[in-house]
XYZ file of C-alpha atoms in Angstrom:
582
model
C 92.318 97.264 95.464
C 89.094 96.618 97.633
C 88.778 99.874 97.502
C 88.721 100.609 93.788
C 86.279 97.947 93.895
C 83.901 99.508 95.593
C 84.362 102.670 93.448
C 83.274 100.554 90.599
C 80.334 99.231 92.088
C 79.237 102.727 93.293
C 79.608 104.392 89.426
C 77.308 101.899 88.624
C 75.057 102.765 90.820
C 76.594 106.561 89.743
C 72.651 107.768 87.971
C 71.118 107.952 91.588
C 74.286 108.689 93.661
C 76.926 110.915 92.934
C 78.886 109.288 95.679
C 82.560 110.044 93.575
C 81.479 113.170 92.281
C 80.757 114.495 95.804
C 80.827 117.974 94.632
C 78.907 120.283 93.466
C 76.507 120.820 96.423
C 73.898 120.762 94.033
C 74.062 117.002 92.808
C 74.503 116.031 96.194
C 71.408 117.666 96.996
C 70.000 115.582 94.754
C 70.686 112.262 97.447
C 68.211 113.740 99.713
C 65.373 112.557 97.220
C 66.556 109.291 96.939
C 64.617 108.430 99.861
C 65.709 108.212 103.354
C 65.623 111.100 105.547
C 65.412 114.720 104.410
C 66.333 118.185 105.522
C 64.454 117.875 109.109
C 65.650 120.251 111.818
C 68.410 120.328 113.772
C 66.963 120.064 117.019
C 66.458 116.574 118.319
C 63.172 115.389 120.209
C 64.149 115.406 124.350
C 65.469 112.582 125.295
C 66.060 110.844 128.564
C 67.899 107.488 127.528
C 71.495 107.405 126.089
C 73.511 104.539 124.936
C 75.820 103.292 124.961
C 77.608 104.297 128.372
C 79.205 107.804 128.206
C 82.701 107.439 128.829
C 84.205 109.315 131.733
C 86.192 112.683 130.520
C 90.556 111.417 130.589
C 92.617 114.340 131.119
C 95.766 112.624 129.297
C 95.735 113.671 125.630
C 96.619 110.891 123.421
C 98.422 112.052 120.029
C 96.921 111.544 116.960
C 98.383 108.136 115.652
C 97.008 106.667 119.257
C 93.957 107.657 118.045
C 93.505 106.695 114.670
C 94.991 102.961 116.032
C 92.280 103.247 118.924
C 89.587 104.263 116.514
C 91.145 100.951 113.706
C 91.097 98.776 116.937
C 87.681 99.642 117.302
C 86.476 99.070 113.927
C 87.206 95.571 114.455
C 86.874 94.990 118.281
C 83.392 96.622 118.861
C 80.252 97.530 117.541
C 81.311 101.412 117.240
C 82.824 103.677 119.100
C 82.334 107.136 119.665
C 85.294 110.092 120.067
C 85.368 109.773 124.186
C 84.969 106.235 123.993
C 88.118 105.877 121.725
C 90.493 108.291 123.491
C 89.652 106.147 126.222
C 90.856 103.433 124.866
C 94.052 104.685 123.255
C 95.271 105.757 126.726
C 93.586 102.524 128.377
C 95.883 100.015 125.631
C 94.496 97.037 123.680
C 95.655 94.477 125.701
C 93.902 96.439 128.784
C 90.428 96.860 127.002
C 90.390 93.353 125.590
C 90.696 91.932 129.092
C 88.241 94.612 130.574
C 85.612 93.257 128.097
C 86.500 89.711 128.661
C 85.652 90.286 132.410
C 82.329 92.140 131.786
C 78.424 90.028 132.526
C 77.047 88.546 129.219
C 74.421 90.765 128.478
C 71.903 87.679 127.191
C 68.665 88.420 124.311
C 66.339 85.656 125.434
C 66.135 86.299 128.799
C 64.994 89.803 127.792
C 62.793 88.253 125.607
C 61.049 86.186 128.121
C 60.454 89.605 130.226
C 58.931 91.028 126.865
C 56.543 88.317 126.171
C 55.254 87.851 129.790
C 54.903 91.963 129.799
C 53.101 92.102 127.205
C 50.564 88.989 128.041
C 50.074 91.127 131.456
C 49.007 93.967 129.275
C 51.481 96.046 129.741
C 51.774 97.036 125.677
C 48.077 96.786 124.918
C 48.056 99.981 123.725
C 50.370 98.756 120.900
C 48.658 98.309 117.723
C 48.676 93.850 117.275
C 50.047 93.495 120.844
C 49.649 90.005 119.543
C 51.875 89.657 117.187
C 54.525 91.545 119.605
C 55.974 87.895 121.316
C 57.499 87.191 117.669
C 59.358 90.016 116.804
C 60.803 90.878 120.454
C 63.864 88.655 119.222
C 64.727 91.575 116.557
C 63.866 94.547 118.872
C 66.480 93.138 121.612
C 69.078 92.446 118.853
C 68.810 96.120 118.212
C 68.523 97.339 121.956
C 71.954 94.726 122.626
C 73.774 96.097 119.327
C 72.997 99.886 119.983
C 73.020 99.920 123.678
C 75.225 96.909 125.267
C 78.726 97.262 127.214
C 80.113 94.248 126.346
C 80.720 95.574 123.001
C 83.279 92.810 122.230
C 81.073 89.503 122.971
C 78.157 91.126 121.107
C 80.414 91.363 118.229
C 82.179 88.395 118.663
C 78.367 86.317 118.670
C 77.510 88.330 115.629
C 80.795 86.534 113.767
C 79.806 83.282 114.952
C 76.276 83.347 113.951
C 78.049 84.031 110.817
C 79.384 80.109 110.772
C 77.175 78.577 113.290
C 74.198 79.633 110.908
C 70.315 79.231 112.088
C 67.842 81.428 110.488
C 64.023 82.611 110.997
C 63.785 81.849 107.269
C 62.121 78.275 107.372
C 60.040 77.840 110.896
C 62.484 79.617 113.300
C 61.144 82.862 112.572
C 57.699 81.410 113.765
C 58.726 80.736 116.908
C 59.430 83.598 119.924
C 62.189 82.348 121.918
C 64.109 79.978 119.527
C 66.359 82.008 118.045
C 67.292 84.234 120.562
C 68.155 81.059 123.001
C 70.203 80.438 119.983
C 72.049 83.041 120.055
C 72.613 83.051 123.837
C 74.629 80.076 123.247
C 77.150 82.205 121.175
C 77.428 84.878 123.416
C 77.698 82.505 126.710
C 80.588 80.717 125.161
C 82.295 83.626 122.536
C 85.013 83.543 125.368
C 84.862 80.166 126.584
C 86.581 76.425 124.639
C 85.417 76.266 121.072
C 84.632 72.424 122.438
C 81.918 74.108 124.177
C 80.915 75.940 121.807
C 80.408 72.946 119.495
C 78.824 70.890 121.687
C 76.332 73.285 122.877
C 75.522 73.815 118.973
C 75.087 70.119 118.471
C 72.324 69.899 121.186
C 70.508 72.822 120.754
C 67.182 72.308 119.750
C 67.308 75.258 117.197
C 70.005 73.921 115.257
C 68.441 70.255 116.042
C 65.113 71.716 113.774
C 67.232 73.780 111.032
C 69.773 70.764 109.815
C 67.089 68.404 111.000
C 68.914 66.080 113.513
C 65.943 66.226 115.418
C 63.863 63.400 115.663
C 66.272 61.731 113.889
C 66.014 57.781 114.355
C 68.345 54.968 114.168
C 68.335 53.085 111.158
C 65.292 50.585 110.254
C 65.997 49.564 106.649
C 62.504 47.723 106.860
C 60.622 50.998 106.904
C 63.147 52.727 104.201
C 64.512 54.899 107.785
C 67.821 56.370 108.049
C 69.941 58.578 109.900
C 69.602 61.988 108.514
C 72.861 63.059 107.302
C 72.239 67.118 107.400
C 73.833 68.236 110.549
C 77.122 65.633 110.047
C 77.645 67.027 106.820
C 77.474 70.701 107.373
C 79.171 70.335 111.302
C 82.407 69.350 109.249
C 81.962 71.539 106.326
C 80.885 74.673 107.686
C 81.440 74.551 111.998
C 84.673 73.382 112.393
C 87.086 71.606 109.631
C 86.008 72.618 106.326
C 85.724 70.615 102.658
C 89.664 69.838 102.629
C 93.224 68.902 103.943
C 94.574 71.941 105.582
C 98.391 73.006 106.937
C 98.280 75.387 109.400
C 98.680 78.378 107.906
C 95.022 77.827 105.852
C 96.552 76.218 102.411
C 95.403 73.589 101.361
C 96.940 69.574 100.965
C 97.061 68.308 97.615
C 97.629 64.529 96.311
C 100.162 63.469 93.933
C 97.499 64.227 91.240
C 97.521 67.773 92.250
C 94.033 67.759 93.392
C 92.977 68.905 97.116
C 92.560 66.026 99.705
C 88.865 66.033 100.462
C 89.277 66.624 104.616
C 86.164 63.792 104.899
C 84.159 61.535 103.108
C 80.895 60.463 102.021
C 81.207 57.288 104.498
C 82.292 59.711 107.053
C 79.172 61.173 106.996
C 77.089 58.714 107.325
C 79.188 57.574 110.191
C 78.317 60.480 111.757
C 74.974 60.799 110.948
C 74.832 57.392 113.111
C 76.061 59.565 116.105
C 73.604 61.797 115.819
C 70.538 59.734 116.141
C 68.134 59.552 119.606
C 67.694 63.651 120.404
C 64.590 65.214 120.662
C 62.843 68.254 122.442
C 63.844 68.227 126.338
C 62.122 69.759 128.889
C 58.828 68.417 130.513
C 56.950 65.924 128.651
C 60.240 64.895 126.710
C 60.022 61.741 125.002
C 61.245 60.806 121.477
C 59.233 62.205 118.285
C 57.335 64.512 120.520
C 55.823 67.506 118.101
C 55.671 70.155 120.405
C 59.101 71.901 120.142
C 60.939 73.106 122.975
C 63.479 75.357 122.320
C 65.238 76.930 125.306
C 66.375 73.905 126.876
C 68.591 71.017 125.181
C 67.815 68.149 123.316
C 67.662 65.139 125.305
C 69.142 61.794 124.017
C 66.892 58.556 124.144
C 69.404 55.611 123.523
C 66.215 53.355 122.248
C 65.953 55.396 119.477
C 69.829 55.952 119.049
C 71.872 53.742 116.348
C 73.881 51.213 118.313
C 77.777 49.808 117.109
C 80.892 51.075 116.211
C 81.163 54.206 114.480
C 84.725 54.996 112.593
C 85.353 58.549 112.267
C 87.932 60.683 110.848
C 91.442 60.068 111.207
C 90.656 56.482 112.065
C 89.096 56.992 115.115
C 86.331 54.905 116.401
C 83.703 55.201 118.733
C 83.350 52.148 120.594
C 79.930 50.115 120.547
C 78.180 49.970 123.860
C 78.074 53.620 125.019
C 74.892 55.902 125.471
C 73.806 58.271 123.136
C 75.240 61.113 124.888
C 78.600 59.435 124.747
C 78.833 58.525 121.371
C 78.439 62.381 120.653
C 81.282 63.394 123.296
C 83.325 61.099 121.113
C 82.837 62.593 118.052
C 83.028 66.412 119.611
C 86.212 65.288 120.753
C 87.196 63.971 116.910
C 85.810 66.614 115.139
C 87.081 69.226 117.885
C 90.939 67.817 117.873
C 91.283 67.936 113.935
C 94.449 69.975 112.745
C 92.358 71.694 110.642
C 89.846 73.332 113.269
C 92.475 76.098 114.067
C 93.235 77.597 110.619
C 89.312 76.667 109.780
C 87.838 79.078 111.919
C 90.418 81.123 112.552
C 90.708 82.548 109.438
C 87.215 82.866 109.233
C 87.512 84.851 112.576
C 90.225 87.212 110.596
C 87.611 87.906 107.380
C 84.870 88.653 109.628
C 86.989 90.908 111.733
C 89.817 92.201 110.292
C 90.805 91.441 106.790
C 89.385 89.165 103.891
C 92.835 87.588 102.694
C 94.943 87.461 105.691
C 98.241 86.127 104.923
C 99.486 82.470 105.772
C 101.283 83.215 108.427
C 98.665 85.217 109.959
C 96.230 82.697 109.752
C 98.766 80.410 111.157
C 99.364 82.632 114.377
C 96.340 82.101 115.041
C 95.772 79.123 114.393
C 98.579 78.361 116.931
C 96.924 80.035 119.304
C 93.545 78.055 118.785
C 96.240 75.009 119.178
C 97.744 76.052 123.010
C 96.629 78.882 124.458
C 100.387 79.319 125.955
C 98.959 76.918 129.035
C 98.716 73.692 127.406
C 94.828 74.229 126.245
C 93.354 73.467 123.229
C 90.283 76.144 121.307
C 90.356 78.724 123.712
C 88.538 81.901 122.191
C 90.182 84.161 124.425
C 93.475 83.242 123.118
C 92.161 83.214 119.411
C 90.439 86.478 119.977
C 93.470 88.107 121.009
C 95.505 86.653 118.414
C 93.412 87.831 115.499
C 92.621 91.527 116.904
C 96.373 91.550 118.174
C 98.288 90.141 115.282
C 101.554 92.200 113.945
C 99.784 92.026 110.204
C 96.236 93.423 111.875
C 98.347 96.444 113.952
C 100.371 97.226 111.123
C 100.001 100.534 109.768
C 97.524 100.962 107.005
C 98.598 100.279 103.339
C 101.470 98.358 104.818
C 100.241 95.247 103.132
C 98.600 95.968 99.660
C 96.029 92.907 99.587
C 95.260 94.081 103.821
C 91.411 94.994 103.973
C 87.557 94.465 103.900
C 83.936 95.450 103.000
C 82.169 96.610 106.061
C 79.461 94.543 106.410
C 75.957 96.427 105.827
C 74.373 95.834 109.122
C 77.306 96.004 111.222
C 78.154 99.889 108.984
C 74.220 100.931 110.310
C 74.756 99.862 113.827
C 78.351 101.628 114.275
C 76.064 104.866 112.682
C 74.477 104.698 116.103
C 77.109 104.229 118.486
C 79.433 106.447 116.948
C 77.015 109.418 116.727
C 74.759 108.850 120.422
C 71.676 107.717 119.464
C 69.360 108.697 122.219
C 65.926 107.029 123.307
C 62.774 108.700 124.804
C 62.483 105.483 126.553
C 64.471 102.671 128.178
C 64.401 101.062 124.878
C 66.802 101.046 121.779
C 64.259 99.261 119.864
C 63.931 98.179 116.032
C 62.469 95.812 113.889
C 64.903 96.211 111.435
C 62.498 94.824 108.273
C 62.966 98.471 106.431
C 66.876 98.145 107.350
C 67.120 93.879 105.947
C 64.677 95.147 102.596
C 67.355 97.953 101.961
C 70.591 95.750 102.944
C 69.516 92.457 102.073
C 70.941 91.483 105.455
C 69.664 90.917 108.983
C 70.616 89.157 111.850
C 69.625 85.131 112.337
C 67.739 85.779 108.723
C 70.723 84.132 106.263
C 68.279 82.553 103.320
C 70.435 79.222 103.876
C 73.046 77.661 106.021
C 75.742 79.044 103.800
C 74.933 82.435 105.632
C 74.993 85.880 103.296
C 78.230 85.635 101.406
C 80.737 82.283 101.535
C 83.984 83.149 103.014
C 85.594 82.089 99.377
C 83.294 84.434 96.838
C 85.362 86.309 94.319
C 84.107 89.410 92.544
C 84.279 89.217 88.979
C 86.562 91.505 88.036
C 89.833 93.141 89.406
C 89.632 90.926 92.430
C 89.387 87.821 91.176
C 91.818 88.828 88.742
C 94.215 88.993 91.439
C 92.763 85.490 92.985
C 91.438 87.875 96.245
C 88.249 87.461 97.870
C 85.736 89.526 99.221
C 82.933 87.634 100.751
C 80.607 91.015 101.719
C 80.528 91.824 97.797
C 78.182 88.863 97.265
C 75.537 91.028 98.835
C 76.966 94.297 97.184
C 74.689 95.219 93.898
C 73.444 98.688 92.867
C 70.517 98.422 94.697
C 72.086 97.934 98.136
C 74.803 100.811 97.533
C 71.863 102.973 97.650
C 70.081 100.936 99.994
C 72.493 102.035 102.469
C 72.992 105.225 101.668
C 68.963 105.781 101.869
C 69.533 104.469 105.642
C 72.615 106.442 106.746
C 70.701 109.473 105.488
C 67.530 108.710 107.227
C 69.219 108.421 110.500
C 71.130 111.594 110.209
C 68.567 113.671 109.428
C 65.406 112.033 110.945
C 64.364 113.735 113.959
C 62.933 109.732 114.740
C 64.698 106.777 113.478
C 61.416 104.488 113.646
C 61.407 100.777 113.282
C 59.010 100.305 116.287
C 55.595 101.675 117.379
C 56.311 104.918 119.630
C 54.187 104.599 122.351
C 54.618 102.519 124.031
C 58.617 101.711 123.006
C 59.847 105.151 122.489
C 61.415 106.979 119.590
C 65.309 107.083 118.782
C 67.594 109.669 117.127
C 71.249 110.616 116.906
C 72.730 113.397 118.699
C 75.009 115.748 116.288
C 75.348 118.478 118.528
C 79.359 117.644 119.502
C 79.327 117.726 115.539
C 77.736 121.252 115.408
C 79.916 122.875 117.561
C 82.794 121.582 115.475
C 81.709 122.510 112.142
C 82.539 126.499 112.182
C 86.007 125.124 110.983
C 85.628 122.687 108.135
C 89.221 121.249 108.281
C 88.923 120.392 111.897
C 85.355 118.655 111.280
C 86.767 116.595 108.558
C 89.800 115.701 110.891
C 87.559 114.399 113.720
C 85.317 112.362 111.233
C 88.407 110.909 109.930
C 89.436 109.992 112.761
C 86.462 107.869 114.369
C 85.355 106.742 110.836
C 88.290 106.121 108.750
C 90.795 105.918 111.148
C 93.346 108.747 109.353
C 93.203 106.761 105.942
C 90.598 109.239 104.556
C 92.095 109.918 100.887
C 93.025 113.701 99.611
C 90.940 113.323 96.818
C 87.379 112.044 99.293
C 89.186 115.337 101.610
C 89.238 117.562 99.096
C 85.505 117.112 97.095
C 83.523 116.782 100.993
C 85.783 119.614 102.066
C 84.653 121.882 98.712
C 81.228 120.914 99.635
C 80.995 121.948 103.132
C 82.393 125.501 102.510
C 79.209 126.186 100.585
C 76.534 125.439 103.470
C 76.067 127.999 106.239
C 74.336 126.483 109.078
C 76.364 124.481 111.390
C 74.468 121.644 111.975
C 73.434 120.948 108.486
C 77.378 121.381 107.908
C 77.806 118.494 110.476
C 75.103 116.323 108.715
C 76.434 116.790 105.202
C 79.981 115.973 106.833
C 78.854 112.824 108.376
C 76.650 111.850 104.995
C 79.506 112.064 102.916
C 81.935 109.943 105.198
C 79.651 107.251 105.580
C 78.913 107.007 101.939
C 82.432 107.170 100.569
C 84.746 104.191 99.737
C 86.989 105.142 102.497
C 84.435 104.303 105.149
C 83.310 101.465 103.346
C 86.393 99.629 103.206
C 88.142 98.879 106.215
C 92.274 98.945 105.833
């Protein structure tokens, strides 16, 4: 169904893009002038820099339905995958690969950041045109350099989900700042495998959250001077981080009252009791004191009980946190409430499953999980390990495709550019895999840390108008699907096949990327056997006969090998059976 969906919104978009009509070559030729890359030659630039880590050569020959699960597991599990790195993996297991990647180093962004920006103030980039203005956009060109080039594939991705929920953005003062938002972002990755407890907490007291939901600076009450406790960051902890707008059972549904209506899972009182909590932090660090200006963002907030609202607080579930305590224990308190709700588990965890796997998991898969989130088999509460595996591993996820006719998503844009990469060994001149990524957000209407609120790109609830909603589905990545992003990323996947340099950074002194076709060249004498392999590592096997049948009419009508491979490629990534994962 998601599918046909996306065939809709691609006729509409039909008068630029034949992307149904894939044949004759001649309309198809007509893409190339849509912007994007162009016919350039098929040898790349030399290159010295390859990412991301070439997997060793396996003798052992997996069969074909090992594959296609490898290359489905991978879809979800990774940032992309290329055709070593999934045979690896189908003769490696799941299970083995999930615990290899849970063992691997965090590969951090700030700390790469802060090498950047003292680099560049020892002159290393002066011969960069506005070296200046370099220290505040380092944050995008390590995203980049993590998402094309990182091993720990799985924590990357897992971080890029959370920022997802636990939403900051450089739209509103962040993106003014140089280190904020990747210290941000740190947080996710350091704790993507750790207690969701942790995770919350660390949220709550980092000073980039503390400036975007404003819980900063925030006072105790003084009713005299018309001063109370901002309520921003207790209303959207509950509604967005961790237990949602209602009542839940386990499996995700929701509780309704004997007047049929949902049971609201707080109230307005609740917030304010909370916003009570959250009084007395401000910028830590050197100089701390309470209402300080000068921001300090990559260390936490630091509590000053003066300024922190003394007295009982009663929180949900009629819990109360007991007058007398510091600051910093009032918020342990509430952690600990917020954190032991029954409706954390299902919460995020079927968030977890639409950003991941599939935008209307069934009840019982969300309540797997959320059973896992529950006791990690040891007695132990939020453990994202145990959630992780759960929602990757889950009978409904590993099912074979079409086994559940409502089983699916919409590739997210950026994540469907960054696999491009991976999957196709994009190459560097330098020891950089650099990019700026403002062409990529401009065509996508998506970047990373850049939602335009705290509601993030899509909600996790929006319905399609249309066939979709009809069938009360939802697809959360159609509410940044229109025309003009259908060809938006069709403009990009061109441009990166057939661009001898991928841009998005100034080459010297950062290098220039590309993507390496050749393994694609050498396969494209036999048209069938192309199409199989791009089916595999892109679509997993479920490649329709009809999407076979127009690319396969196409390719018999161009000669050279390599422009065979590129056409190939094109017409994968721009088909509904890419764009939909099943």
């Amino acid at each position: 169904m998601i599918r046909g969906k996306v065939n809709s919104d691609i006729r509409r978009a039909e008068t630029m893009h034949k992307l149904r009509g894939l044949v004759p070559l001649a309309s198809l030729l007509l893409l190339s002038a849509c912007g994007g890359g162009g016919g350039g030659g098929s040898t790349p630039a030399t290159q010295n820099t390859t990412a991301p880590t070439t997997t060793p050569l396996i003798q052992a020959q997996p069969t074909e339905s090992e594959l296609n699960a490898a290359s489905r597991f991978a879809s979800r599990a990774s940032l992309g995958m290329n055709y070593d790195q999934i045979r690896a993996l189908s003769i490696k297991g799941h299970d083995s690969w999930l615990e290899e990647q849970f063992a691997l180093p965090v590969e951090y962004h700030d700390e790469m950041v802060a090498d950047l920006i003292q680099r560049t103030e020892d002159g290393e980039f002066d011969e960069a045109t506005n070296a200046d203005n370099l220290p505040f956009v380092f944050r995008r060109y390590v995203w980049w350099h993590r998402a094309f080039s990182s091993d720990d594939v799985l924590r990357q991705r897992i971080a890029f989900a959370l920022s997802e929920i636990f939403v900051v953005s450089e739209v509103g003062g962040l993106g003014d700042t140089e280190r904020a938002l990747p210290n941000f972002y740190d947080v996710l990755l350091a704790r993507a495998f750790g207690n969701y407890r942790s995770l919350l907490r660390a949220v709550t007291l980092h000073p980039s959250m503390g400036f975007y939901l404003s819980h900063v600076n925030n006072s105790k009450a003084d009713p005299d001077n018309n001063i109370y406790p901002d309520e921003n960051f207790a209303r959207e902890n509950m509604q967005l981080f961790s237990i949602g707008l209602y009542e839940m059972n386990p499996d995700g549904s929701y509780q309704y009252d004997a007047n049929g209506d949902p049971i609201p899972a707080y109230t307005d009182d609740d917030i304010r009791e909370f916003a009570k909590v959250f009084t007395g932090l401000s910028w830590g660090g050197e100089y701390a004191r309470f209402g300080r200006k000068w921001a300090n963002y990559v260390v936490p907030m630091e509590m000053f009980d003066e300024y922190h609202e003394p007295g009982v607080k009663k929180l949900l579930n009629g819990f109360e946190v007991p007058a007398g305590q510091t600051g910093i224990e009032d918020i342990e308190d509430a952690i600990d409430n917020i954190f032991n709700h029954a409706n954390v588990g299902p919460f995020i965890g079927q968030q977890l499953i639409q950003r991941l796997v599939t935008s209307n998991p069934s009840p019982q898969y969300v309540r797997r999980v959320a059973e896992a989130f529950a006791d990690n088999g040891l007695g132990v509460r939020g453990d994202m390990k145990a959630v992780i595996r759960a929602v990757l591993l889950d009978p409904e996820a590993t099912a074979d495709p079409g086994t559940y006719t409502q089983f699916g998503k919409l590739r997210e844009p950026i994540l469907r550019i960054v696999s491009i990469a991976r999957q196709f060994h994009i190459q560097s001149t330098s020891e950089y895999f650099f990019h700026g990524g403002y062409w990529i957000q401009d065509q996508l209407k998506q970047h990373p840390l850049s939602s335009p609120s705290v509601f993030n790109f899509f909600l996790p609830s929006h319905m399609p108008n249309g066939e979709i909603a009809e069938a009360n589905l939802v697809a959360p990545e159609f509410q940044i699907t229109t025309n003009t992003t259908v060809i938006g990323i069709s403009n990009l996947a061109q441009h990166m096949i057939w661009a001898d340099e991928i841009g998005g950074v100034e080459s010297p002194p950062f290098g220039e990327m590309s993507v390496n076709l050749h393994e694609y060249s050498l396969l494209a004498t036999d048209v069938q056997g192309l199409i199989d392999r791009l089916d595999m590592v892109l679509t997993y096997g479920t490649l329709s006969e009809a999407t076979r049948n127009a690319i396969g009419a196409t390719l018999v009508t161009i000669a050279d090998p390599m422009e065979r491979a590129k056409w190939a490629i094109y017409l994968f990534l721009v088909s509904p059976d890419f764009a939909v994962m099943l």
